[in-house]
CSV table of C-alpha atoms and ligand atoms in Angstrom, one decimal:
chain,number,residue,atom,x,y,z
A,1,UNK,CA,0.0,-0.1,0.0
A,2,UNK,CA,1.3,3.5,-0.7
A,3,UNK,CA,2.2,5.7,2.3
A,4,UNK,CA,-0.5,8.2,1.3
A,5,UNK,CA,-3.1,5.4,1.6
A,6,UNK,CA,-1.7,4.1,4.8
A,7,UNK,CA,-1.8,7.7,6.4
A,8,UNK,CA,-5.3,8.2,5.2
A,9,UNK,CA,-6.3,5.4,7.4
A,10,UNK,CA,-4.7,6.8,10.4
A,11,UNK,CA,-6.1,9.9,12.4
A,12,UNK,CA,-3.4,12.3,12.1
A,13,UNK,CA,-3.0,16.1,11.6
A,14,UNK,CA,-1.9,17.8,8.5
A,15,UNK,CA,1.3,18.9,10.4
A,16,UNK,CA,2.0,15.3,11.2
A,17,UNK,CA,1.2,14.2,7.6
A,18,UNK,CA,3.6,16.8,6.3
A,19,UNK,CA,6.4,15.7,8.5
A,20,UNK,CA,6.0,12.1,7.7
A,21,UNK,CA,5.8,12.8,4.0
A,22,UNK,CA,9.2,14.8,4.3
A,23,UNK,CA,10.8,11.9,6.3
A,24,UNK,CA,9.5,9.6,3.8
A,25,UNK,CA,10.8,11.6,1.0
A,26,UNK,CA,14.2,12.6,2.0
A,27,UNK,CA,15.4,10.4,4.9
A,28,UNK,CA,13.9,7.2,5.8
A,29,UNK,CA,11.2,5.7,3.4
A,30,UNK,CA,11.3,2.2,4.9
A,31,UNK,CA,11.1,3.3,8.5
A,32,UNK,CA,8.2,5.6,8.1
A,33,UNK,CA,6.2,3.0,6.1
A,34,UNK,CA,7.1,0.4,8.8
A,35,UNK,CA,5.9,2.5,11.7
A,36,UNK,CA,2.8,3.7,10.0
A,37,UNK,CA,1.8,0.3,8.9
A,38,UNK,CA,2.4,-0.8,12.5
A,39,UNK,CA,-0.2,1.7,13.6
A,40,UNK,CA,2.6,3.8,15.3
A,41,UNK,CA,2.9,7.2,13.4
A,42,UNK,CA,4.9,8.5,16.2
A,43,UNK,CA,6.6,12.1,15.8
A,44,UNK,CA,7.9,13.0,19.1
A,45,UNK,CA,7.3,16.5,20.3
A,46,UNK,CA,7.5,17.8,23.9
A,47,UNK,CA,9.5,15.6,26.3
A,48,UNK,CA,10.0,15.7,30.0
A,49,UNK,CA,11.2,13.4,32.7
A,50,UNK,CA,10.2,10.0,31.8
A,51,UNK,CA,7.3,11.1,29.4
A,52,UNK,CA,7.0,12.5,25.8
A,53,UNK,CA,4.2,13.8,23.7
A,54,UNK,CA,3.5,13.0,20.2
A,55,UNK,CA,3.1,16.3,18.2
A,56,UNK,CA,-0.6,15.4,18.0
A,57,UNK,CA,-0.8,15.5,21.7
A,58,UNK,CA,-0.7,11.6,22.6
A,59,UNK,CA,0.9,11.2,25.9
A,60,UNK,CA,3.3,8.4,26.4
A,61,UNK,CA,5.4,7.2,29.3
A,62,UNK,CA,8.9,6.3,28.0
A,63,UNK,CA,9.7,2.6,28.9
A,64,UNK,CA,12.2,2.4,25.9
A,65,UNK,CA,14.4,5.4,27.0
A,66,UNK,CA,16.5,4.6,23.9
A,67,UNK,CA,18.4,1.8,25.6
A,68,UNK,CA,19.5,4.1,28.6
A,69,UNK,CA,20.0,7.3,26.8
A,70,UNK,CA,17.2,8.8,28.9
A,71,UNK,CA,18.4,7.0,32.0
A,72,UNK,CA,18.1,10.1,34.0
A,73,UNK,CA,15.0,11.4,32.2
A,74,UNK,CA,14.4,13.6,29.1
A,75,UNK,CA,16.0,16.9,29.6
A,76,UNK,CA,17.1,16.3,33.1
A,77,UNK,CA,17.2,19.7,34.7
A,78,UNK,CA,20.6,19.2,36.3
A,79,UNK,CA,22.1,18.2,33.1
A,80,UNK,CA,20.4,21.0,31.1
A,81,UNK,CA,21.9,23.5,33.5
A,82,UNK,CA,25.4,22.0,33.1
A,83,UNK,CA,25.0,22.3,29.3
A,84,UNK,CA,23.6,25.6,29.2
A,85,UNK,CA,26.3,26.9,31.7
A,86,UNK,CA,29.0,25.3,29.5
A,87,UNK,CA,27.8,26.7,26.2
A,88,UNK,CA,28.4,30.2,27.7
A,89,UNK,CA,32.2,29.7,27.4
A,90,UNK,CA,32.8,26.5,25.6
A,91,UNK,CA,32.2,24.8,22.4
A,92,UNK,CA,33.2,21.2,21.1
A,93,UNK,CA,36.7,22.2,21.5
A,94,UNK,CA,39.7,21.3,19.3
A,95,UNK,CA,40.4,17.6,19.5
A,96,UNK,CA,44.0,17.9,18.7
A,97,UNK,CA,44.8,19.3,22.1
A,98,UNK,CA,44.4,18.5,25.7
A,99,UNK,CA,41.3,20.0,27.5
A,100,UNK,CA,40.2,20.4,31.1
A,101,UNK,CA,36.7,19.0,30.4
A,102,UNK,CA,38.2,16.0,28.7
A,103,UNK,CA,40.7,15.6,31.4
A,104,UNK,CA,38.2,15.8,34.3
A,105,UNK,CA,35.8,13.3,32.7
A,106,UNK,CA,38.6,10.7,31.8
A,107,UNK,CA,39.8,10.9,35.5
A,108,UNK,CA,36.2,10.4,36.8
A,109,UNK,CA,35.8,7.4,34.4
A,110,UNK,CA,39.0,5.8,35.7
A,111,UNK,CA,37.8,6.3,39.1
A,112,UNK,CA,34.3,4.8,38.5
A,113,UNK,CA,35.2,1.9,36.4
A,114,UNK,CA,36.3,-1.6,37.9
A,115,UNK,CA,39.7,-3.0,38.4
A,116,UNK,CA,42.5,-1.3,36.7
A,117,UNK,CA,40.7,0.2,33.7
A,118,UNK,CA,42.6,3.8,33.2
A,119,UNK,CA,42.9,5.3,29.9
A,120,UNK,CA,39.8,6.6,28.2
A,121,UNK,CA,39.4,7.1,24.4
A,122,UNK,CA,36.2,9.5,23.8
A,123,UNK,CA,34.1,8.9,20.7
A,124,UNK,CA,31.1,10.5,19.2
A,125,UNK,CA,28.9,7.3,19.6
A,126,UNK,CA,28.9,3.8,21.1
A,127,UNK,CA,29.5,2.2,17.7
A,128,UNK,CA,32.6,4.2,17.2
A,129,UNK,CA,34.0,3.6,20.8
A,130,UNK,CA,33.5,-0.4,19.9
A,131,UNK,CA,35.6,0.3,16.8
A,132,UNK,CA,38.3,1.8,18.7
A,133,UNK,CA,38.2,-1.2,21.4
A,134,UNK,CA,38.4,-3.6,18.5
A,135,UNK,CA,41.5,-1.6,17.0
A,136,UNK,CA,43.1,-1.6,20.5
A,137,UNK,CA,42.7,-5.2,21.1
A,138,UNK,CA,44.2,-6.0,17.6
A,139,UNK,CA,47.0,-3.6,18.4
A,140,UNK,CA,47.8,-5.1,21.8
A,141,UNK,CA,47.6,-8.6,20.9
A,142,UNK,CA,48.9,-8.6,17.4
A,143,UNK,CA,45.8,-10.6,16.6
A,144,UNK,CA,43.1,-9.9,14.2
A,145,UNK,CA,40.0,-12.2,15.2
A,146,UNK,CA,37.1,-10.9,17.4
A,147,UNK,CA,34.6,-13.3,18.8
A,148,UNK,CA,31.3,-11.8,19.9
A,149,UNK,CA,27.8,-13.2,20.5
A,150,UNK,CA,25.2,-14.3,18.0
A,151,UNK,CA,22.9,-12.3,20.3
A,152,UNK,CA,25.1,-9.3,20.3
A,153,UNK,CA,24.5,-5.6,19.1
A,154,UNK,CA,27.5,-3.3,19.1
A,155,UNK,CA,26.6,-0.5,16.7
A,156,UNK,CA,26.4,0.0,12.9
A,157,UNK,CA,29.7,1.8,12.2
A,158,UNK,CA,32.4,-0.5,10.4
A,159,UNK,CA,34.1,-2.9,12.8
A,160,UNK,CA,31.3,-2.8,15.5
A,161,UNK,CA,28.7,-3.7,12.7
A,162,UNK,CA,30.8,-6.6,11.6
A,163,UNK,CA,30.7,-7.8,15.3
A,164,UNK,CA,27.0,-7.7,15.3
A,165,UNK,CA,24.4,-9.5,13.3
A,166,UNK,CA,25.8,-11.2,10.1
A,167,UNK,CA,23.0,-10.5,7.9
A,168,UNK,CA,22.9,-6.8,8.7
A,169,UNK,CA,26.7,-6.6,7.9
A,170,UNK,CA,26.6,-8.7,4.9
A,171,UNK,CA,23.6,-6.3,3.5
A,172,UNK,CA,26.3,-3.8,3.0
A,173,UNK,CA,29.1,-6.2,2.1
A,174,UNK,CA,30.7,-5.4,5.3
A,175,UNK,CA,31.0,-8.6,7.1
A,176,UNK,CA,34.3,-10.3,7.5
A,177,UNK,CA,33.4,-13.9,8.6
A,178,UNK,CA,37.1,-15.1,8.9
A,179,UNK,CA,37.9,-12.3,11.4
A,180,UNK,CA,34.6,-11.9,13.2
A,181,UNK,CA,33.4,-15.1,14.8
A,182,UNK,CA,30.2,-15.4,16.4
A,183,UNK,CA,29.3,-17.9,19.2
A,184,UNK,CA,25.8,-18.7,20.9
A,185,UNK,CA,25.0,-16.8,24.3
A,186,UNK,CA,25.6,-18.7,27.3
A,187,UNK,CA,27.8,-21.6,25.8
A,188,UNK,CA,31.2,-21.7,27.3
A,189,UNK,CA,32.2,-24.8,25.3
A,190,UNK,CA,31.6,-22.9,22.1
A,191,UNK,CA,33.4,-20.0,23.5
A,192,UNK,CA,36.4,-22.4,24.4
A,193,UNK,CA,36.3,-23.8,20.8
A,194,UNK,CA,36.6,-20.3,19.4
A,195,UNK,CA,39.5,-19.2,21.5
A,196,UNK,CA,41.5,-22.3,21.7
A,197,UNK,CA,43.4,-21.4,18.4
A,198,UNK,CA,45.1,-18.8,20.3
A,199,UNK,CA,44.5,-16.4,17.6
A,200,UNK,CA,41.6,-14.2,19.0
A,201,UNK,CA,42.4,-10.6,19.9
A,202,UNK,CA,39.2,-10.0,22.0
A,203,UNK,CA,35.8,-11.2,23.1
A,204,UNK,CA,33.4,-8.3,22.7
A,205,UNK,CA,30.3,-9.0,24.8
A,206,UNK,CA,27.2,-7.4,26.2
A,207,UNK,CA,27.0,-8.6,29.7
A,208,UNK,CA,23.0,-8.9,29.1
A,209,UNK,CA,22.4,-8.7,25.5
A,210,UNK,CA,19.8,-6.2,25.1
A,211,UNK,CA,18.6,-6.6,21.5
A,212,UNK,CA,18.1,-10.3,22.2
A,213,UNK,CA,15.5,-9.3,25.1
A,214,UNK,CA,17.9,-9.3,28.0
A,215,UNK,CA,18.5,-13.0,28.7
A,216,UNK,CA,20.2,-13.1,32.1
A,217,UNK,CA,23.4,-15.0,31.9
A,218,UNK,CA,23.9,-17.7,34.7
A,219,UNK,CA,26.0,-16.3,37.3
A,220,UNK,CA,29.1,-18.4,36.3
A,221,UNK,CA,29.0,-17.5,32.5
A,222,UNK,CA,30.8,-14.2,32.6
A,223,UNK,CA,33.5,-15.3,35.0
A,224,UNK,CA,33.8,-18.4,32.7
A,225,UNK,CA,34.5,-16.3,29.6
A,226,UNK,CA,37.1,-14.2,31.8
A,227,UNK,CA,38.9,-17.3,32.7
A,228,UNK,CA,38.9,-18.7,29.0
A,229,UNK,CA,40.2,-15.2,27.9
A,230,UNK,CA,43.1,-15.4,30.4
A,231,UNK,CA,43.7,-19.1,29.3
A,232,UNK,CA,44.0,-18.3,25.8
A,233,UNK,CA,45.5,-14.7,26.2
A,234,UNK,CA,42.5,-12.9,24.8
A,235,UNK,CA,41.3,-9.6,26.1
A,236,UNK,CA,37.6,-9.2,27.4
A,237,UNK,CA,35.8,-6.4,26.2
A,238,UNK,CA,32.4,-5.4,28.0
A,239,UNK,CA,30.0,-3.4,25.8
A,240,UNK,CA,28.0,-1.5,28.7
A,241,UNK,CA,26.4,0.8,26.4
A,242,UNK,CA,23.2,-0.4,27.4
A,243,UNK,CA,23.8,-2.2,30.7
A,244,UNK,CA,26.1,0.4,32.2
A,245,UNK,CA,25.7,3.5,34.3
A,246,UNK,CA,23.5,2.0,37.2
A,247,UNK,CA,20.8,0.3,35.4
A,248,UNK,CA,21.3,-3.2,36.7
A,249,UNK,CA,21.7,-2.1,40.3
A,250,UNK,CA,25.6,-1.6,40.1
A,251,UNK,CA,27.2,1.0,38.1
A,252,UNK,CA,28.4,-1.4,35.6
A,253,UNK,CA,26.6,-4.9,35.0
A,254,UNK,CA,30.1,-6.7,34.9
A,255,UNK,CA,30.3,-5.9,38.6
A,256,UNK,CA,27.1,-7.8,39.2
A,257,UNK,CA,28.8,-10.8,37.8
A,258,UNK,CA,32.2,-10.1,39.6
A,259,UNK,CA,34.2,-9.7,36.3
A,260,UNK,CA,36.8,-7.3,35.5
A,261,UNK,CA,37.1,-6.7,31.8
A,262,UNK,CA,40.2,-5.2,29.8
A,263,UNK,CA,38.1,-2.7,28.3
A,264,UNK,CA,34.7,-1.3,29.0
A,265,UNK,CA,32.5,0.7,26.6
A,266,UNK,CA,29.8,3.2,27.5
A,267,UNK,CA,27.7,5.6,25.6
A,268,UNK,CA,24.0,6.4,25.2
A,269,UNK,CA,23.1,7.6,28.9
A,270,UNK,CA,26.6,9.1,29.3
A,271,UNK,CA,25.6,12.1,27.3
A,272,UNK,CA,22.4,12.4,29.3
A,273,UNK,CA,20.2,12.4,26.0
A,274,UNK,CA,21.6,15.9,25.4
A,275,UNK,CA,25.2,15.5,23.7
A,276,UNK,CA,26.5,12.6,21.8
A,277,UNK,CA,29.5,10.9,23.5
A,278,UNK,CA,30.9,7.3,23.7
A,279,UNK,CA,33.9,6.0,25.3
A,280,UNK,CA,36.1,3.0,25.7
A,281,UNK,CA,38.0,2.7,29.1
A,282,UNK,CA,41.1,0.4,28.9
A,283,UNK,CA,43.9,-0.7,31.0
A,284,UNK,CA,47.2,0.8,30.7
A,285,UNK,CA,48.6,-2.1,28.8
A,286,UNK,CA,45.8,-2.4,26.2
A,287,UNK,CA,46.1,1.5,25.9
A,288,UNK,CA,50.0,1.4,25.2
A,289,UNK,CA,49.4,2.8,21.9
A,290,UNK,CA,48.1,6.0,23.3
A,291,UNK,CA,51.6,6.6,24.6
A,292,UNK,CA,53.1,6.1,21.1
A,293,UNK,CA,50.7,7.2,18.7
A,294,UNK,CA,49.2,10.5,19.6
A,295,UNK,CA,46.9,10.6,16.4
A,296,UNK,CA,46.1,6.8,16.4
A,297,UNK,CA,42.5,7.5,16.6
A,298,UNK,CA,41.2,11.0,15.6
A,299,UNK,CA,37.6,12.2,15.8
A,300,UNK,CA,36.6,15.9,15.5
A,301,UNK,CA,33.5,15.4,17.5
A,302,UNK,CA,34.8,12.4,19.9
A,303,UNK,CA,35.1,14.1,23.4
A,304,UNK,CA,33.5,17.3,22.5
A,305,UNK,CA,33.9,19.6,25.5
A,306,UNK,CA,30.2,20.1,25.7
A,307,UNK,CA,29.7,16.6,25.8
A,308,UNK,CA,32.4,16.1,28.4
A,309,UNK,CA,30.8,18.6,30.7
A,310,UNK,CA,27.3,16.7,30.5
A,311,UNK,CA,28.9,13.3,30.6
A,312,UNK,CA,30.8,14.0,33.9
A,313,UNK,CA,27.5,15.3,35.6
A,314,UNK,CA,25.6,12.3,34.2
A,315,UNK,CA,28.2,9.8,35.5
A,316,UNK,CA,28.2,11.6,39.0
A,317,UNK,CA,24.4,11.3,39.2
A,318,UNK,CA,24.3,7.8,37.9
A,319,UNK,CA,27.0,6.8,40.4
A,320,UNK,CA,25.5,8.6,43.6
A,321,UNK,CA,24.2,6.5,46.3
A,322,UNK,CA,21.0,8.2,46.2
A,323,UNK,CA,20.3,6.9,42.6
A,324,UNK,CA,21.6,3.5,43.6
A,325,UNK,CA,19.1,3.6,46.6
A,326,UNK,CA,16.3,4.4,44.3
A,327,UNK,CA,17.3,1.6,41.6
A,328,UNK,CA,17.2,-1.0,44.4
A,329,UNK,CA,13.8,0.2,45.7
A,330,UNK,CA,12.3,0.5,42.3
A,331,UNK,CA,13.8,-2.9,40.9
A,332,UNK,CA,12.0,-4.7,43.8
A,333,UNK,CA,8.6,-2.9,43.3
A,334,UNK,CA,8.8,-3.7,39.6
A,335,UNK,CA,9.6,-7.2,40.3
A,336,UNK,CA,6.8,-7.6,42.6
A,337,UNK,CA,4.3,-6.1,40.2
A,338,UNK,CA,5.6,-8.2,37.3
A,339,UNK,CA,5.3,-11.3,39.4
A,340,UNK,CA,1.8,-10.5,40.2
A,341,UNK,CA,0.6,-9.9,36.7
A,342,UNK,CA,2.5,-13.2,35.7
A,343,UNK,CA,0.7,-14.9,38.2
A,344,UNK,CA,-2.5,-13.7,36.6
A,345,UNK,CA,-1.8,-13.9,33.0
A,346,UNK,CA,0.3,-16.9,31.6
A,347,UNK,CA,0.4,-15.1,28.4
A,348,UNK,CA,3.4,-13.2,30.2
A,349,UNK,CA,5.5,-16.2,30.1
A,350,UNK,CA,9.0,-15.0,31.0
A,351,UNK,CA,10.2,-12.1,33.2
A,352,UNK,CA,14.2,-11.5,32.8
A,353,UNK,CA,15.2,-8.8,35.2
A,354,UNK,CA,18.4,-7.4,36.6
A,355,UNK,CA,17.7,-4.2,38.3
A,356,UNK,CA,15.8,-2.0,36.1
A,357,UNK,CA,16.7,-3.8,33.1
A,358,UNK,CA,13.8,-5.9,32.2
A,359,UNK,CA,12.9,-8.2,29.2
A,360,UNK,CA,9.3,-9.5,29.1
A,361,UNK,CA,8.5,-12.8,27.2
A,362,UNK,CA,5.1,-13.4,25.7
A,363,UNK,CA,3.5,-16.7,24.5
A,364,UNK,CA,3.4,-15.7,20.9
A,365,UNK,CA,6.1,-15.7,18.3
A,366,UNK,CA,5.3,-11.9,17.7
A,367,UNK,CA,4.4,-11.3,21.3
A,368,UNK,CA,6.9,-8.3,21.8
A,369,UNK,CA,5.8,-6.7,18.6
A,370,UNK,CA,2.1,-7.2,19.4
A,371,UNK,CA,2.5,-5.8,22.9
A,372,UNK,CA,4.5,-2.7,21.8
A,373,UNK,CA,1.6,-2.0,19.4
A,374,UNK,CA,-1.1,-2.6,21.9
A,375,UNK,CA,0.8,-0.2,24.6
A,376,UNK,CA,1.1,2.5,22.3
A,377,UNK,CA,-2.7,3.7,22.4
A,378,UNK,CA,-2.5,3.0,25.9
A,379,UNK,CA,0.2,5.8,26.4
A,380,UNK,CA,3.2,3.7,27.1
A,381,UNK,CA,6.2,3.2,24.6
A,382,UNK,CA,8.3,0.2,25.0
A,383,UNK,CA,10.3,-1.5,22.2
A,384,UNK,CA,10.4,-5.0,21.1
A,385,UNK,CA,13.6,-6.9,21.0
A,386,UNK,CA,14.8,-6.8,17.7
A,387,UNK,CA,16.5,-10.3,17.5
A,388,UNK,CA,13.7,-12.1,19.2
A,389,UNK,CA,10.0,-10.8,18.6
A,390,UNK,CA,8.8,-12.7,21.5
A,391,UNK,CA,10.3,-10.3,23.9
A,392,UNK,CA,9.5,-6.7,24.8
A,393,UNK,CA,12.2,-4.4,26.4
A,394,UNK,CA,10.6,-2.8,29.3
A,395,UNK,CA,13.3,-0.1,30.6
A,396,UNK,CA,12.6,2.0,33.4
A,397,UNK,CA,14.9,5.2,34.0
A,398,UNK,CA,17.0,5.3,37.3
A,399,UNK,CA,14.9,8.1,39.0
A,400,UNK,CA,11.3,6.6,38.4
A,401,UNK,CA,9.1,6.5,41.2
A,402,UNK,CA,6.3,4.0,42.5
A,403,UNK,CA,3.6,5.9,40.8
A,404,UNK,CA,5.0,6.0,37.6
A,405,UNK,CA,5.9,2.2,37.8
A,406,UNK,CA,2.1,1.6,39.0
A,407,UNK,CA,0.9,3.4,36.2
A,408,UNK,CA,3.2,1.5,33.6
A,409,UNK,CA,2.2,-1.8,35.2
A,410,UNK,CA,-1.6,-1.0,35.0
A,411,UNK,CA,-1.4,-0.3,31.1
A,412,UNK,CA,0.9,-3.5,30.7
A,413,UNK,CA,-1.9,-5.7,32.3
A,414,UNK,CA,-4.6,-4.0,30.2
A,415,UNK,CA,-2.5,-4.6,26.9
A,416,UNK,CA,-1.9,-8.2,28.0
A,417,UNK,CA,-5.7,-8.5,28.3
A,418,UNK,CA,-6.3,-7.2,24.7
A,419,UNK,CA,-3.6,-9.1,23.0
A,420,UNK,CA,-4.1,-12.5,24.8
A,421,UNK,CA,-7.9,-12.3,25.2
B,501,LIG,C1,25.1,-2.8,23.4
B,501,LIG,C2,25.0,-1.5,22.3
B,501,LIG,N1,26.4,-1.2,22.0
B,501,LIG,C3,26.6,-0.4,21.0
B,501,LIG,C4,25.6,0.5,20.5
B,501,LIG,C5,25.9,1.7,19.6
B,501,LIG,O1,25.7,2.7,20.2
B,501,LIG,P1,25.5,4.1,19.2
B,501,LIG,O2,24.1,3.8,18.6
B,501,LIG,O3,25.8,5.2,20.0
B,501,LIG,O4,26.6,3.8,18.0
B,501,LIG,C6,24.3,0.3,20.9
B,501,LIG,C7,23.1,1.0,20.6
B,501,LIG,O5,22.1,0.6,20.6
B,501,LIG,C8,24.0,-0.6,21.8
B,501,LIG,O6,22.8,-1.1,22.3
């Protein structure tokens, strides 16, 4: 069906119709058609805290928070103040030279990351930070191969894309099957087989794979991967773009599994949803190239000074005791509420939870998709898990309160009744 015909079937304002048509014509024809066809013709307008409003006025609770980008809420007032204050005197800076904002952020990252992670390389996105991690691992080990999970997503830039979904990478002829090896999630035997040739530079892993619907690994899986890495002299890289910054109940998910990586990636929420920034924090040994090759990685916008100011504040808030306390309390509240709903509705057949990170499994091959579509008109936006459509990612921000969660749980139950009933 043509876009115009699909739009005719939706109740939308002339302004929204114009915006959708512009985006369809000049930016993203397939995305516009997909969302319109799914009955989600969303164009986000006002946004505040953990809510946003479609430009036609529909109010939505944000349980997607863009994978943690809005961990601290949309336009968090403290972060907005930090940005506005910074822009009075700063701009992105000149990436060739040292800067106070970059130095202070890097020192805080070294302090707030586990083990002896020390040097930071600042990038404009999570994907690019993963690219830098892969290059650093190759440089440090003299090996080319990277092992990642079949269930993993690490970004869509060059190397990070090759470390993710093979079909997506192959579509752009950017897959390198000899160099990027994929193993199943949770399978230590497969991991050992992949590493035993002693030719793997790094294992790149999301501690809890987000796009796969947050399957929680067995408590001994990540420590097992760590010891295999040690045995075969392979580096361990934790992609904490989604799982980091307090969402699991600890500042970093690796801490909840008692594992120390050689590199840790952060992004998304680090920029507070206001200024793009990504980072890879690495040990002194892995980052030895930084002492030799000043321009080994160069990015005009990587570590923009405005982004660093926001990121420092965002890191401080995420790491504070007060925030951790709220995450702990709200996680328990959410767990109880989801448990109650599950006991009443077997259609909700799986609840995966670590802190405020939640994947909900439904008894339907497209359950995640159907639930996202059912929740939208009820005023809640949550995103299905792209690699497993039975699952819905149900992601609350770090500063939510009970009333917000109760409202979301009520909508969830109503949507389950509609979809299952
Ligand atoms: C786990 C993980 N790593 C990396 C990325 C890539 O981050 P960016 O979109 O900033 O490149 C994402 C984005 O969704 C992600 O979920």
